[in-house]
């Protein structure tokens, strides 16, 4: 601790609690409250109900959860494989080529997601690459947006990996594939899990590009929330938002446990 | 320490080596290594006999690791060939060279138990289960780590990790064991023990050829059959350990190996007598030293080790020089003195001091035996 005096420390804690409360907890609490509100005209809702939840559950909620989970899983898995592959491949290239390709990989994350969506829409609206109106174009959009993160995570992990491990493995007679599978990937595992979790969370919350490209019948959670609130159904939107938060949280906590087991062993 | 029947046998085939448990020789044939335009290893020719421990020592950046990694296959020579036994390995990938390697920070695989670390090489090579089990047991026993097979590396001390790293390298029955500063991450006490254990290991596996890179001269002197001293990417000297220590061929070797005193002298008479002693002049003093073919008038260096300088003369210690006492450092079992002899600092390590030591700044005689000296040519730098 940099601050030693007791009052000083309490003050810092108070400021921290206030900031955290206002910036992080308050919005979440308001959404939670409105998802349970009968009517909300005054300072507080006039009554509580679970009607919005039962409505969304009976309505589009399951389809949206389904679409989001499948999109998130497939896009993240694809991004994990290709990001890892790219990071491993770039490592053996000479430094300048690696840097140029590394920058290329980061371009999608620097471009606004709406532009990525629009770009894909335009690019894939004509044969032979006619993806417009298919589920695949949603996957592609998510993949493009999150692959930079997996690549960045895995590259960071590789950069920290001492070359000694792989060299000792080679000298003991391990061929490249065996070495990759039994040494490099296990040592990278914590970074791979983190990359996968981050991609999944990003994908679960992605709106900008998805809204440009999604086909009917593949409405992800953020898109549903957006259209509900757009129609003025704020309470239902809030209920669905809580579903999104819950699903993402469960997912990340699960992955964290996997990662924890990985690093412990 | 090499097995006599195999000494110098460049033609021994790999299978024979495996059957008899003997190592192979390692031959550097004009091997050079460059990073871009920066030459870090000038054409190096060097042979390590089967079963020999060669210690490669030298200052930081002199190319020791580079030479070792060229044998392992992680550095590609710009020119020259490397042979292990009868095989030219220059173009072979590391995993086909049949070596064991141990690095400074152990590099045990953190996600595997000790036994899986040791089994790694054999599994990678597709050996059968029974053999793996047996070898893992053997190798761990060799390094005294049998009780630790179920542990993870992070549950071991540095010294224990290093033993496991050595066991892992031995389990594949390597033709050559490459050790790159294997003890430098350990503290002094454990390092001394480990040096003794590596010596013991080599007594148990006399056929194993070892390239041992270090910049600790004590490790080199204790373990090595031969020493190669590296300097700026070249071998400055190479020879049997004791001989290199007793008769260093140049100034760099004399100073690097045991911090010898080197007095600039002028040869008066060349070698004479059964002991091959020459006489040389240092100022007014006439000294006898073991010659190396010098001629009268040659300017050379007289090498004398700090522990061979005595503060009292007798019939053996016939050489006498006088210096000015500069510093005295008492270190328990030894006392280190520094004197100034004609402008050259001279170190003395004395086990016993006279009852009264002269004041700092006063003159003091030193005595030594001609047989403990050797004449060393000044370095020709190139
Ligand atoms: N990958 C590399 N790229 C460029 N130069 C390198 C590389 N690796 C080593 N060098 C250079 O090669 C020279 C020899 O390095 P090397 O590692 O062989 O030294 P060393 O004798 O093992 O030193 P130390 O005792 O510090 O380990 C050094 O000047 C070093 O800077
Ligand atoms: Mg080195």
XYZ file of C-alpha atoms in Angstrom, chain B residues 8-262:
255
model
C 40.036 -41.835 -31.151
C 37.788 -44.241 -32.986
C 36.002 -41.989 -35.420
C 34.642 -44.971 -37.248
C 32.795 -46.644 -34.401
C 29.271 -47.242 -35.582
C 26.233 -46.173 -33.626
C 24.931 -49.654 -32.905
C 28.195 -50.804 -31.444
C 28.194 -47.706 -29.283
C 24.726 -48.542 -28.012
C 25.556 -52.140 -27.259
C 28.698 -51.368 -25.329
C 27.216 -48.307 -23.697
C 30.060 -46.199 -25.034
C 29.723 -42.676 -26.327
C 30.813 -41.256 -29.623
C 33.370 -38.648 -30.384
C 32.286 -35.184 -31.410
C 34.221 -33.539 -34.158
C 34.079 -29.883 -35.134
C 35.559 -29.536 -38.581
C 36.198 -25.847 -39.319
C 32.783 -24.923 -37.973
C 31.926 -21.240 -38.154
C 28.749 -19.491 -37.078
C 27.565 -15.999 -37.958
C 24.494 -13.988 -37.073
C 24.081 -11.802 -40.123
C 27.446 -10.194 -40.698
C 28.499 -10.774 -37.095
C 30.803 -13.797 -36.877
C 30.462 -15.320 -33.413
C 32.386 -18.523 -34.049
C 35.481 -18.423 -36.229
C 36.323 -21.678 -38.003
C 36.631 -24.072 -35.091
C 38.310 -27.430 -35.267
C 38.101 -29.509 -32.138
C 37.682 -33.158 -31.238
C 36.055 -34.594 -28.147
C 37.071 -38.228 -27.688
C 34.498 -40.900 -26.810
C 33.931 -40.874 -23.047
C 35.790 -37.624 -22.579
C 34.526 -34.654 -20.591
C 35.480 -31.503 -22.423
C 34.888 -28.310 -20.507
C 34.484 -25.257 -22.667
C 35.164 -22.153 -20.655
C 35.671 -18.516 -21.457
C 34.279 -15.088 -20.766
C 30.696 -14.105 -21.461
C 29.950 -13.790 -25.172
C 32.965 -15.839 -26.255
C 30.813 -18.311 -28.201
C 30.551 -21.286 -25.831
C 26.779 -21.634 -26.019
C 26.927 -21.082 -29.758
C 29.349 -23.989 -30.174
C 27.186 -26.248 -27.991
C 24.023 -25.290 -29.826
C 25.706 -26.033 -33.124
C 26.239 -29.615 -31.915
C 22.628 -29.796 -30.706
C 21.378 -28.506 -34.050
C 19.816 -25.225 -33.005
C 22.425 -23.090 -34.684
C 23.276 -23.677 -38.312
C 26.975 -23.398 -39.101
C 27.826 -20.933 -41.845
C 30.541 -23.329 -42.903
C 32.203 -26.527 -41.759
C 30.884 -29.923 -40.683
C 30.001 -31.462 -37.346
C 30.347 -35.192 -36.873
C 29.113 -37.313 -34.002
C 30.720 -40.731 -34.177
C 30.664 -41.738 -37.805
C 27.612 -39.620 -38.583
C 27.825 -36.217 -40.195
C 25.042 -34.423 -38.321
C 25.456 -30.995 -39.883
C 22.253 -31.348 -41.885
C 20.289 -33.464 -39.415
C 17.465 -31.894 -37.414
C 18.005 -31.814 -33.619
C 15.587 -34.681 -33.004
C 17.640 -37.069 -35.097
C 20.976 -36.400 -33.436
C 20.640 -38.688 -30.422
C 21.863 -36.228 -27.829
C 20.939 -35.262 -24.325
C 20.865 -31.621 -23.395
C 20.694 -29.875 -20.039
C 20.290 -26.116 -19.846
C 20.948 -23.508 -17.204
C 17.350 -23.083 -16.013
C 16.554 -26.836 -16.190
C 13.513 -26.373 -18.476
C 11.631 -29.241 -16.892
C 8.171 -29.490 -18.414
C 6.021 -27.920 -15.681
C 2.857 -29.788 -16.648
C 4.430 -33.223 -16.261
C 5.397 -35.178 -13.185
C 9.062 -36.031 -12.647
C 8.598 -39.539 -14.084
C 6.862 -38.176 -17.195
C 9.604 -35.630 -17.679
C 12.188 -38.411 -17.562
C 10.088 -40.614 -19.844
C 9.555 -37.803 -22.362
C 12.371 -38.599 -24.787
C 11.637 -42.319 -24.947
C 7.921 -41.728 -25.423
C 8.648 -39.231 -28.163
C 10.793 -41.854 -29.858
C 8.047 -44.445 -29.505
C 9.871 -46.830 -27.165
C 7.803 -49.600 -25.607
C 6.269 -49.286 -22.154
C 8.402 -51.849 -20.349
C 11.615 -50.248 -21.550
C 10.396 -46.789 -20.590
C 9.485 -47.892 -17.078
C 12.860 -49.529 -16.588
C 14.855 -46.594 -17.945
C 12.919 -44.050 -15.889
C 13.682 -46.053 -12.749
C 17.356 -46.413 -13.688
C 17.847 -42.784 -14.602
C 16.182 -41.457 -11.477
C 18.254 -43.843 -9.361
C 21.442 -42.666 -11.075
C 20.819 -39.100 -9.947
C 19.419 -40.110 -6.547
C 15.875 -38.914 -7.212
C 13.953 -42.211 -7.052
C 11.696 -41.009 -4.268
C 10.450 -38.019 -6.221
C 8.939 -39.583 -9.333
C 5.361 -38.461 -8.593
C 6.225 -34.842 -7.857
C 5.742 -31.890 -10.151
C 8.862 -29.818 -10.962
C 7.606 -26.853 -8.950
C 7.612 -29.061 -5.866
C 11.388 -29.556 -6.127
C 14.361 -27.432 -5.112
C 16.731 -26.043 -7.744
C 19.301 -28.779 -7.166
C 16.651 -31.497 -7.358
C 15.251 -30.019 -10.558
C 18.710 -30.077 -12.077
C 19.122 -33.754 -11.183
C 15.817 -34.541 -12.854
C 16.942 -32.593 -15.913
C 20.079 -34.736 -16.041
C 18.035 -37.920 -15.554
C 15.750 -36.846 -18.396
C 18.757 -36.427 -20.670
C 20.292 -39.759 -19.602
C 17.081 -41.733 -20.094
C 17.410 -41.624 -23.880
C 20.916 -43.101 -23.601
C 22.443 -40.190 -25.499
C 25.626 -40.597 -27.459
C 26.717 -37.218 -26.175
C 25.560 -35.183 -23.204
C 25.518 -31.421 -23.678
C 25.523 -29.337 -20.508
C 25.237 -25.562 -20.783
C 26.092 -23.925 -17.470
C 24.051 -26.575 -15.686
C 24.971 -25.373 -12.213
C 25.073 -21.626 -12.555
C 21.572 -21.134 -11.157
C 22.495 -22.972 -7.949
C 24.185 -21.477 -4.919
C 27.819 -22.179 -4.102
C 27.334 -25.004 -1.590
C 24.918 -27.027 -3.760
C 27.054 -26.322 -6.791
C 30.066 -27.990 -5.136
C 27.979 -31.050 -4.292
C 26.581 -31.248 -7.795
C 30.047 -31.045 -9.334
C 31.023 -34.060 -7.281
C 27.866 -35.855 -8.324
C 28.453 -35.211 -11.992
C 31.973 -36.568 -11.527
C 30.496 -39.664 -9.908
C 27.925 -39.958 -12.678
C 30.713 -40.031 -15.206
C 32.552 -42.725 -13.233
C 29.358 -44.796 -13.440
C 28.926 -44.074 -17.158
C 32.524 -43.892 -18.344
C 31.572 -44.149 -22.002
C 29.442 -41.015 -21.998
C 30.956 -38.134 -23.944
C 30.228 -34.810 -22.267
C 30.517 -31.271 -23.553
C 30.347 -29.093 -20.489
C 30.012 -25.348 -21.008
C 30.694 -23.143 -18.025
C 32.426 -19.979 -17.043
C 33.341 -21.365 -13.667
C 36.957 -22.520 -13.799
C 36.578 -24.602 -10.617
C 33.875 -26.744 -12.257
C 36.072 -27.134 -15.315
C 39.201 -28.040 -13.343
C 37.311 -30.528 -11.165
C 35.398 -32.327 -13.893
C 37.115 -32.064 -17.203
C 39.548 -34.412 -18.889
C 40.300 -31.620 -21.297
C 39.564 -27.934 -21.357
C 39.006 -25.642 -24.307
C 39.300 -21.967 -23.467
C 37.239 -19.731 -25.720
C 37.948 -16.113 -26.463
C 36.103 -13.932 -28.958
C 34.737 -16.885 -30.888
C 38.027 -18.761 -31.136
C 39.693 -21.524 -29.141
C 42.460 -19.746 -27.277
C 43.870 -23.003 -25.935
C 42.871 -26.651 -25.738
C 44.490 -29.488 -23.850
C 44.413 -31.903 -20.925
C 43.216 -30.112 -17.822
C 46.270 -30.522 -15.611
C 48.664 -29.673 -18.405
C 46.769 -26.540 -19.355
C 46.871 -25.466 -15.741
C 50.546 -26.266 -15.165
C 51.873 -25.123 -18.526
C 49.459 -22.521 -19.901
C 50.291 -21.840 -23.556
C 49.432 -18.126 -23.429
C 48.688 -15.228 -21.132
C 44.903 -15.442 -21.531
C 44.856 -19.095 -20.488
C 47.162 -18.468 -17.532
C 45.012 -15.643 -16.249
C 41.630 -17.194 -16.970
C 42.509 -20.555 -15.463
C 43.506 -19.924 -11.866
C 44.427 -16.241 -12.070
C 48.176 -16.771 -12.442
C 50.789 -14.046 -11.781
C 52.663 -13.151 -14.925
